[in-house]
Short mmCIF file of C-alpha atoms in Angstrom, two decimals:
data_model
loop_
_atom_site.label_atom_id
_atom_site.label_comp_id
_atom_site.label_asym_id
_atom_site.label_seq_id
_atom_site.Cartn_x
_atom_site.Cartn_y
_atom_site.Cartn_z
CA MET A 147 -0.03 -0.18 0.00
CA THR A 148 2.65 2.46 0.72
CA LEU A 149 4.36 1.84 -2.59
CA ILE A 150 1.05 2.45 -4.39
CA ARG A 151 0.82 5.65 -2.70
CA TYR A 152 4.23 6.74 -3.44
CA ILE A 153 3.91 5.83 -7.12
CA MET A 154 0.43 7.75 -7.30
CA ARG A 155 1.92 10.95 -5.70
CA MET A 156 4.84 10.77 -7.71
CA VAL A 157 2.52 10.70 -10.90
CA LEU A 158 0.57 13.77 -9.38
CA VAL A 159 3.80 15.63 -9.08
CA ALA A 160 4.78 14.95 -12.52
CA LEU A 161 1.05 16.01 -13.79
CA LEU A 162 0.76 19.31 -11.71
CA PRO A 163 2.65 21.81 -14.23
CA ALA A 164 0.37 20.60 -17.18
CA LEU A 165 -2.69 20.50 -14.69
CA PHE A 166 -1.88 24.11 -13.81
CA VAL A 167 -1.26 25.33 -17.37
CA ILE A 168 -4.52 23.69 -18.51
CA SER A 169 -6.42 25.54 -15.40
CA CYS A 170 -4.91 28.66 -16.27
CA ARG A 171 -5.91 28.75 -19.87
CA ASN A 172 -9.14 27.59 -19.31
CA THR A 173 -9.86 30.56 -17.24
CA GLU A 174 -8.45 33.13 -19.80
CA PRO A 175 -10.28 35.12 -22.32
CA ALA A 176 -11.42 33.66 -25.40
CA VAL A 177 -12.04 35.91 -28.79
CA LYS A 178 -12.74 39.49 -27.42
CA ILE A 179 -13.84 42.37 -29.61
CA LEU A 180 -11.93 45.51 -28.18
CA PHE A 181 -13.31 48.03 -30.83
CA GLN A 182 -16.29 47.62 -33.02
CA THR A 183 -16.85 49.44 -36.47
CA GLU A 184 -20.83 48.82 -36.47
CA SER A 185 -21.51 50.00 -40.19
CA PRO A 186 -20.19 52.15 -42.88
CA ASP A 187 -22.17 54.97 -41.29
CA THR A 188 -20.33 54.84 -37.85
CA VAL A 189 -16.65 56.05 -37.36
CA PRO A 190 -14.35 53.27 -38.19
CA TYR A 191 -11.63 51.52 -36.18
CA ARG A 192 -8.45 50.16 -37.84
CA ILE A 193 -4.60 49.49 -36.99
CA PRO A 194 -3.64 47.10 -34.17
CA ALA A 195 -0.83 47.77 -31.59
CA LEU A 196 -0.33 45.64 -28.38
CA GLY A 197 2.13 45.61 -25.36
CA GLN A 198 2.01 43.73 -21.98
CA LEU A 199 2.82 45.49 -18.48
CA LYS A 200 4.94 44.15 -15.70
CA ASP A 201 1.66 43.09 -13.80
CA GLY A 202 0.47 40.96 -16.77
CA SER A 203 -2.19 43.38 -17.79
CA ILE A 204 -2.42 44.35 -21.67
CA LEU A 205 -2.43 47.86 -23.54
CA ALA A 206 -4.32 47.45 -27.00
CA LEU A 207 -4.35 50.67 -29.14
CA SER A 208 -6.14 51.55 -32.52
CA ASP A 209 -7.11 54.17 -34.85
CA TYR A 210 -10.35 55.84 -34.40
CA ARG A 211 -11.02 57.67 -37.77
CA PRO A 212 -13.61 60.71 -37.72
CA CYS A 213 -12.23 61.31 -41.19
CA GLY A 214 -13.00 57.76 -42.21
CA LEU A 215 -9.55 57.28 -44.11
CA ASP A 216 -6.00 56.66 -43.25
CA ILE A 217 -4.00 59.00 -41.21
CA GLY A 218 -3.07 62.32 -43.48
CA PHE A 219 -6.34 62.60 -44.98
CA GLY A 220 -8.19 64.54 -41.82
CA ARG A 221 -9.00 64.02 -38.21
CA VAL A 222 -7.84 60.66 -36.78
CA ASP A 223 -7.57 59.68 -32.95
CA ILE A 224 -5.78 56.68 -31.61
CA HIS A 225 -7.99 54.99 -28.68
CA GLY A 226 -6.84 52.43 -26.32
CA ARG A 227 -8.02 49.67 -23.62
CA LYS A 228 -6.25 48.23 -21.16
CA SER A 229 -7.17 44.85 -19.41
CA SER A 230 -6.78 43.45 -15.77
CA SER A 231 -3.76 41.55 -14.73
CA ASN A 232 -5.46 38.11 -15.85
CA ARG A 233 -6.61 39.54 -19.04
CA ARG A 234 -10.32 38.54 -18.13
CA GLN A 235 -11.72 41.92 -17.90
CA TRP A 236 -11.24 44.89 -19.85
CA GLY A 237 -11.30 48.61 -18.98
CA GLU A 238 -13.32 51.43 -21.07
CA ASP A 239 -12.18 52.94 -24.31
CA PHE A 240 -9.92 55.70 -23.47
CA VAL A 241 -8.66 58.59 -25.94
CA LEU A 242 -4.59 58.49 -25.91
CA VAL A 243 -4.51 61.39 -28.39
CA GLU A 244 -7.05 63.30 -30.30
CA GLY A 245 -6.57 65.03 -33.63
CA THR A 246 -8.14 68.44 -34.15
CA GLY A 247 -9.11 67.73 -37.74
CA VAL A 248 -7.81 71.10 -38.74
CA PRO A 249 -6.11 71.30 -42.19
CA ALA A 250 -2.46 71.54 -42.82
CA THR A 251 -1.75 71.40 -38.92
CA VAL A 252 0.70 69.16 -37.39
CA ASP A 253 -2.21 67.67 -34.78
CA CYS A 254 -4.77 67.58 -37.52
CA GLY A 255 -4.66 63.78 -37.13
CA PHE A 256 -2.53 60.94 -35.32
CA GLY A 257 -2.36 57.30 -36.28
CA ASP A 258 -0.82 54.00 -37.00
CA PRO A 259 0.48 53.28 -33.56
CA ALA A 260 3.52 51.52 -33.21
CA MET A 261 4.20 50.37 -29.50
CA VAL A 262 6.96 48.75 -27.11
CA VAL A 263 6.75 48.36 -23.41
CA ASP A 264 10.36 48.36 -21.75
CA ARG A 265 11.36 44.91 -20.55
CA GLU A 266 12.89 46.19 -17.35
CA SER A 267 10.02 48.82 -16.46
CA ASP A 268 6.42 49.88 -17.07
CA GLU A 269 7.73 52.75 -19.66
CA ILE A 270 6.09 52.75 -22.86
CA LEU A 271 6.98 54.45 -26.06
CA VAL A 272 4.21 55.07 -28.75
CA MET A 273 5.42 56.32 -32.21
CA MET A 274 2.72 57.38 -34.53
CA VAL A 275 2.07 59.48 -37.94
CA CYS A 276 0.87 63.03 -37.25
CA GLY A 277 -0.26 65.78 -39.11
CA ASN A 278 -2.25 66.07 -42.67
CA THR A 279 -0.01 64.90 -45.13
CA ILE A 280 -0.43 61.44 -47.44
CA TYR A 281 2.77 59.22 -47.55
CA TYR A 282 2.61 58.44 -51.25
CA TYR A 283 1.51 61.69 -52.49
CA ASP A 284 3.96 63.72 -54.53
CA THR A 285 3.09 66.62 -52.48
CA THR A 286 4.59 65.08 -49.39
CA ASN A 287 8.39 65.57 -49.78
CA ARG A 288 11.16 66.47 -47.55
CA GLN A 289 10.00 70.14 -47.30
CA ASN A 290 6.62 68.94 -46.46
CA PRO A 291 7.17 65.28 -44.79
CA ASN A 292 4.94 62.95 -43.43
CA ARG A 293 5.45 64.00 -39.55
CA VAL A 294 6.33 61.76 -36.83
CA ALA A 295 5.09 62.10 -33.23
CA CYS A 296 5.63 60.04 -30.01
CA MET A 297 4.14 59.74 -26.51
CA ARG A 298 5.50 58.01 -23.51
CA SER A 299 4.15 56.66 -20.19
CA PHE A 300 6.27 55.84 -17.25
CA ASP A 301 3.32 54.32 -15.07
CA GLY A 302 2.32 51.56 -17.19
CA GLY A 303 -0.07 53.49 -19.19
CA ASN A 304 -1.71 55.18 -16.66
CA THR A 305 -0.95 58.65 -17.18
CA TRP A 306 0.85 59.80 -20.56
CA THR A 307 3.33 62.86 -21.52
CA GLN A 308 1.99 65.21 -24.05
CA TRP A 309 2.39 64.24 -27.51
CA GLU A 310 5.85 65.54 -28.98
CA GLU A 311 6.78 66.20 -32.72
CA VAL A 312 10.22 64.22 -33.68
CA THR A 313 9.91 64.47 -37.51
CA GLU A 314 13.30 66.18 -37.97
CA ASP A 315 15.00 63.62 -35.52
CA ILE A 316 14.02 60.83 -37.89
CA TYR A 317 14.62 62.54 -41.41
CA THR A 318 17.83 64.14 -40.48
CA LEU A 319 19.33 60.67 -40.34
CA PHE A 320 19.38 60.22 -43.99
CA ASP A 321 19.67 63.63 -45.29
CA HIS A 322 23.23 63.01 -46.50
CA SER A 323 22.72 59.64 -47.89
CA SER A 324 24.34 58.94 -51.17
CA HIS A 325 20.84 58.17 -52.36
CA GLY A 326 19.44 61.37 -51.34
CA CYS A 327 17.15 62.42 -48.42
CA VAL A 328 13.93 60.64 -47.48
CA GLN A 329 10.83 62.41 -49.06
CA SER A 330 8.58 60.69 -46.92
CA CYS A 331 8.42 57.88 -43.95
CA PHE A 332 6.63 56.51 -41.26
CA PHE A 333 6.82 53.84 -38.38
CA SER A 334 5.05 50.90 -39.46
CA SER A 335 2.38 50.19 -36.99
CA GLY A 336 2.09 47.22 -34.35
CA LYS A 337 5.08 46.16 -32.46
CA ILE A 338 8.52 47.82 -31.95
CA ALA A 339 11.03 45.19 -31.19
CA GLN A 340 13.14 45.33 -28.27
CA SER A 341 16.36 42.96 -28.12
CA ARG A 342 16.79 40.16 -25.37
CA ILE A 343 20.63 40.48 -25.84
CA VAL A 344 21.79 44.00 -26.52
CA LYS A 345 22.11 46.55 -23.84
CA LYS A 346 24.49 49.13 -24.57
CA GLY A 347 22.83 52.43 -23.20
CA SER A 348 19.85 52.88 -20.57
CA HIS A 349 17.90 50.16 -21.88
CA TYR A 350 17.82 47.15 -24.14
CA ARG A 351 17.95 47.99 -27.86
CA LEU A 352 15.01 48.71 -30.05
CA TYR A 353 14.49 48.14 -33.69
CA HIS A 354 12.06 49.36 -36.22
CA ALA A 355 11.44 49.45 -39.92
CA LEU A 356 10.47 52.77 -41.79
CA ALA A 357 8.33 52.53 -44.70
CA ALA A 358 10.15 55.16 -46.75
CA ARG A 359 10.06 56.67 -50.10
CA PRO A 360 12.08 56.48 -52.23
CA ASN A 361 14.16 53.24 -52.37
CA GLY A 362 12.08 51.16 -49.53
CA ASN A 363 12.73 50.25 -46.00
CA ARG A 364 15.15 51.82 -43.82
CA VAL A 365 15.65 50.18 -40.30
CA ILE A 366 16.71 52.41 -37.11
CA TYR A 367 17.82 51.43 -33.70
CA SER A 368 17.91 53.07 -30.46
CA ASP A 369 19.89 52.58 -27.28
CA ASP A 370 18.00 54.93 -25.09
CA PHE A 371 14.41 53.81 -25.69
CA GLY A 372 13.65 56.15 -28.71
CA ARG A 373 15.04 59.49 -27.40
CA THR A 374 17.56 59.13 -30.01
CA TRP A 375 17.69 56.81 -33.15
CA ALA A 376 20.65 55.59 -35.39
CA VAL A 377 20.59 53.73 -38.75
CA LEU A 378 21.25 50.06 -38.89
CA GLY A 379 23.95 49.32 -41.24
CA GLY A 380 24.46 53.20 -42.01
CA LYS A 381 22.83 55.80 -43.66
CA ASP A 382 23.43 54.44 -47.06
CA ALA A 383 21.63 51.18 -46.18
CA ILE A 384 18.36 49.90 -47.87
CA PRO A 385 17.49 46.63 -46.76
CA VAL A 386 14.53 46.22 -49.02
CA PRO A 387 14.58 48.61 -51.68
CA TYR A 388 10.93 47.96 -52.75
CA GLY A 389 9.50 47.30 -49.28
CA ASP A 390 6.29 48.98 -47.74
CA GLU A 391 5.18 48.56 -44.26
CA ALA A 392 7.82 46.35 -42.29
CA LYS A 393 8.34 44.68 -38.74
CA CYS A 394 11.90 43.89 -37.22
CA GLU A 395 12.78 41.01 -34.75
CA GLU A 396 15.83 39.74 -33.24
CA LEU A 397 16.97 36.27 -34.18
CA PRO A 398 18.69 34.07 -31.19
CA ASP A 399 22.31 35.07 -31.78
CA GLY A 400 21.38 38.92 -31.73
CA SER A 401 20.91 39.28 -35.65
CA VAL A 402 18.28 41.44 -36.86
CA VAL A 403 15.60 40.40 -39.21
CA VAL A 404 13.25 42.85 -41.62
CA SER A 405 10.00 41.01 -42.92
CA SER A 406 8.37 43.66 -45.31
CA ARG A 407 5.15 43.63 -47.01
CA THR A 408 4.67 42.90 -50.56
CA MET A 409 1.88 41.53 -52.94
CA GLY A 410 1.47 37.78 -52.53
CA GLY A 411 4.24 37.17 -49.77
CA ARG A 412 7.08 38.87 -47.73
CA TYR A 413 10.57 40.30 -48.40
CA PHE A 414 12.96 39.22 -45.48
CA ASN A 415 16.68 40.60 -45.05
CA VAL A 416 19.32 39.93 -42.21
CA PHE A 417 21.68 42.14 -40.61
CA LYS A 418 24.76 40.06 -38.97
CA TYR A 419 26.71 42.48 -36.55
CA SER A 420 30.71 42.45 -36.95
CA ASP A 421 30.65 44.36 -33.94
CA VAL A 422 27.68 44.93 -31.62
CA GLU A 423 29.52 47.71 -29.27
CA THR A 424 29.94 49.92 -32.34
CA SER A 425 26.77 48.89 -34.10
CA GLU A 426 28.54 47.78 -37.38
CA GLY A 427 27.61 44.89 -39.42
CA THR A 428 26.06 44.08 -43.00
CA TRP A 429 22.75 43.54 -44.49
CA ASP A 430 22.36 40.40 -46.58
CA ARG A 431 20.29 40.60 -49.48
CA PRO A 432 16.36 40.89 -49.65
CA VAL A 433 14.58 37.71 -50.89
CA TYR A 434 11.17 37.44 -51.91
CA SER A 435 8.91 34.73 -49.60
CA GLY A 436 6.05 33.26 -51.33
CA PRO A 437 4.91 30.23 -53.44
CA GLU A 438 7.86 29.58 -55.23
CA ASN A 439 10.06 29.01 -52.01
CA ASN A 440 7.33 27.11 -49.80
CA GLY A 441 7.47 30.73 -48.09
CA CYS A 442 4.68 32.92 -46.47
CA VAL A 443 2.09 33.12 -48.98
CA ALA A 444 -0.50 35.97 -48.95
CA LEU A 445 -2.75 35.13 -52.05
CA GLU A 446 -4.19 38.26 -54.00
CA ASN A 447 -3.26 40.73 -51.17
CA ALA A 448 -0.06 43.02 -49.43
CA CYS A 449 -0.84 43.80 -46.05
CA ASN A 450 1.14 44.69 -42.74
CA GLY A 451 1.50 41.69 -40.55
CA GLU A 452 3.60 40.71 -37.49
CA ILE A 453 6.94 38.55 -36.87
CA LEU A 454 8.05 37.24 -33.49
CA MET A 455 10.61 35.12 -32.22
CA VAL A 456 9.75 32.84 -29.25
CA PRO A 457 11.53 30.16 -27.28
CA SER A 458 9.69 26.75 -27.66
CA ARG A 459 10.18 22.99 -27.43
CA ASN A 460 10.18 20.65 -30.09
CA ALA A 461 7.27 17.92 -29.06
CA GLU A 462 8.89 14.93 -30.80
CA SER A 463 12.46 15.35 -29.71
CA GLY A 464 12.03 17.35 -26.61
CA GLY A 465 14.67 19.63 -27.88
CA ASP A 466 14.90 23.71 -27.04
CA VAL A 467 14.32 25.66 -30.47
CA THR A 468 13.55 29.12 -31.37
CA LEU A 469 10.56 29.63 -33.61
CA ALA A 470 9.68 32.31 -35.82
CA LEU A 471 6.08 33.23 -36.21
CA GLN A 472 4.42 35.35 -39.22
CA SER A 473 1.06 36.64 -39.35
CA ILE A 474 -0.37 37.70 -43.06
CA PRO A 475 -3.70 37.27 -44.44
CA LEU A 476 -3.77 34.08 -46.41
CA GLY A 477 -6.22 35.37 -48.72
CA PRO A 478 -7.56 35.55 -51.36
CA GLN A 479 -7.50 39.12 -50.79
CA ARG A 480 -7.64 40.45 -47.38
CA GLN A 481 -9.37 37.52 -45.67
CA ALA A 482 -8.06 34.55 -43.46
CA VAL A 483 -5.44 36.02 -41.09
CA GLY A 484 -3.08 33.19 -40.22
CA ILE A 485 0.38 32.50 -38.60
CA TYR A 486 2.87 30.80 -40.55
CA TYR A 487 5.88 29.26 -38.16
CA LYS A 488 9.56 27.86 -38.71
CA GLU A 489 12.36 26.71 -36.43
CA VAL A 490 15.60 29.53 -36.69
CA THR A 491 18.80 29.51 -35.28
CA GLY A 492 20.36 32.86 -36.21
CA GLU A 493 22.76 31.43 -38.65
CA GLU A 494 20.42 31.94 -41.40
CA THR A 495 20.82 33.72 -44.84
CA SER A 496 17.86 35.78 -46.03
CA ALA A 497 17.25 33.07 -48.60
CA GLN A 498 17.00 30.48 -46.09
CA LEU A 499 14.98 32.62 -43.69
CA ALA A 500 12.43 33.49 -46.49
CA SER A 501 12.00 29.73 -47.41
CA ASP A 502 10.38 26.59 -46.09
CA TRP A 503 7.79 27.99 -43.52
CA CYS A 504 5.52 25.50 -41.93
CA GLY A 505 1.63 25.86 -41.66
CA PRO A 506 -0.19 28.23 -41.72
CA PHE A 507 -2.14 28.07 -38.67
CA ARG A 508 -5.63 29.93 -39.74
CA VAL A 509 -6.83 32.35 -36.79
CA THR A 510 -9.72 33.44 -38.80
CA GLU A 511 -11.78 32.44 -42.19
CA LYS A 512 -13.46 35.71 -42.15
CA PRO A 513 -12.36 39.12 -44.12
CA SER A 514 -9.21 40.13 -42.09
CA ALA A 515 -6.24 42.43 -42.43
CA TYR A 516 -3.49 43.90 -40.26
CA SER A 517 -2.48 41.87 -37.33
CA THR A 518 0.30 42.18 -34.59
CA MET A 519 1.27 39.79 -31.93
CA ILE A 520 3.57 39.49 -28.66
CA GLN A 521 4.29 36.82 -26.20
CA LEU A 522 2.56 36.77 -22.99
CA ARG A 523 4.24 36.04 -19.37
CA ASN A 524 2.52 32.47 -19.51
CA LYS A 525 4.09 31.98 -22.92
CA ASP A 526 0.92 31.93 -25.12
CA ILE A 527 0.53 34.51 -27.85
CA ALA A 528 -1.50 37.53 -27.61
CA PHE A 529 -2.83 38.07 -31.11
CA TYR A 530 -4.69 41.50 -31.85
CA TYR A 531 -5.98 41.97 -35.67
CA GLU A 532 -8.74 43.34 -37.63
CA GLU A 533 -11.74 41.09 -38.65
CA CYS A 534 -15.21 42.00 -40.25
CA ASP A 535 -17.86 39.91 -41.80
CA SER A 536 -17.44 41.33 -45.30
CA LEU A 537 -14.74 42.58 -47.45
CA ARG A 538 -14.27 46.13 -46.85
CA THR A 539 -11.64 49.10 -46.65
CA TYR A 540 -13.20 51.72 -44.30
CA GLY A 541 -12.79 49.97 -40.93
CA TYR A 542 -12.82 46.65 -38.83
CA ASN A 543 -13.61 45.12 -35.57
CA MET A 544 -10.56 44.84 -33.58
CA VAL A 545 -10.32 41.52 -32.01
CA TYR A 546 -8.14 40.33 -29.19
CA ARG A 547 -7.31 36.35 -28.97
CA GLU A 548 -4.95 34.19 -26.96
CA LEU A 549 -3.30 31.38 -28.65
CA ALA A 550 -1.06 28.70 -27.27
CA ILE A 551 2.06 27.49 -29.07
CA GLU A 552 0.44 23.83 -29.36
CA GLU A 553 -2.73 25.23 -30.87
CA ILE A 554 -0.65 27.63 -33.76
CA THR A 555 1.85 24.45 -34.77
CA GLU A 556 -0.76 21.56 -34.52
CA GLY A 557 1.14 20.26 -31.63
CA LYS A 558 4.47 19.96 -33.22
CA TYR A 559 6.29 22.49 -30.59
CA ARG A 560 4.77 23.56 -27.00
CA SER A 561 5.80 26.51 -25.12
CA LYS A 562 9.43 26.48 -23.22
#
């Protein structure tokens, strides 16, 4: 009897972690609509950005568009909601910043939020487009630029600084480039990546990709949490010459990957450091990821998505791996947002990174567009995306959902 009790106790101890995870997941939220665009006659919501605070709560931001269109066409505000620490309840909609709608002013509108929560504190940085200029218009140029603003919180999003215009801080980085100055640019909405490895200044290093014209994506970095920026690879570096909205992430060895929107898939490029201290290194070449190389296929669409690296475990071998996740509308057109995945080591070239992705996992079958994601402290993935019931361009419901690594990979991988 004593032996049987001992065996039963050992089995229970072995099962407790798994039972605890299952219990936690069963009490966490399912699909939650945070902002709703009810009809073409109501003010539309768009553009997801997401961050997790030290206490486990989530901050979600989105555009609220009284002008009915993208930032630059008129008044656009940025709204937010914050969850409880267990993410089972969400606070009321609040206004982070409100545009005036006054033509030709810097504060006409604020939109396309890109956000990061510092890994060591509750400091939050939000970069955004501001003003009344259209990114792709010829009249938007170095003399009349697409403007850039930022806001900060030092207490987990309870209070915020006044918005600050930082347009010249960004554009002057490229004024003496051999390619000529940047005529128009903006921070791609969603997640600003923060290094897990590199900490040279006051904070772990930030990386972000600018959509810029002419000549495509530039990647910038900051060692003081966005107070000053520099160009990764130098002022003449153009990682994706034909890129659109793009995101950055850090590979396991500290290298940096940029993933850029394009019709039918993505472009990938990798930056390898030769000296992290001086930030010296080189970009590989941009490589298309699509049907031809078993890449990330976006059928009949080009759309903003998110790339995320997550420590995981191979379910079959039990070995520790880093899993790259890439979200994108699977299509056709802007429908069926899903997530591709693959193992990465950091030794990949751009061509290797662009090819042979697994999946995809379909988050939704409905019309859907932009998406972003972060890894939660319980190791699941917080996924925030645009979804609606019929194909549209004016606005979406902004949907929050939590996904386990096992669910995304059909049991091939689990969280570490």
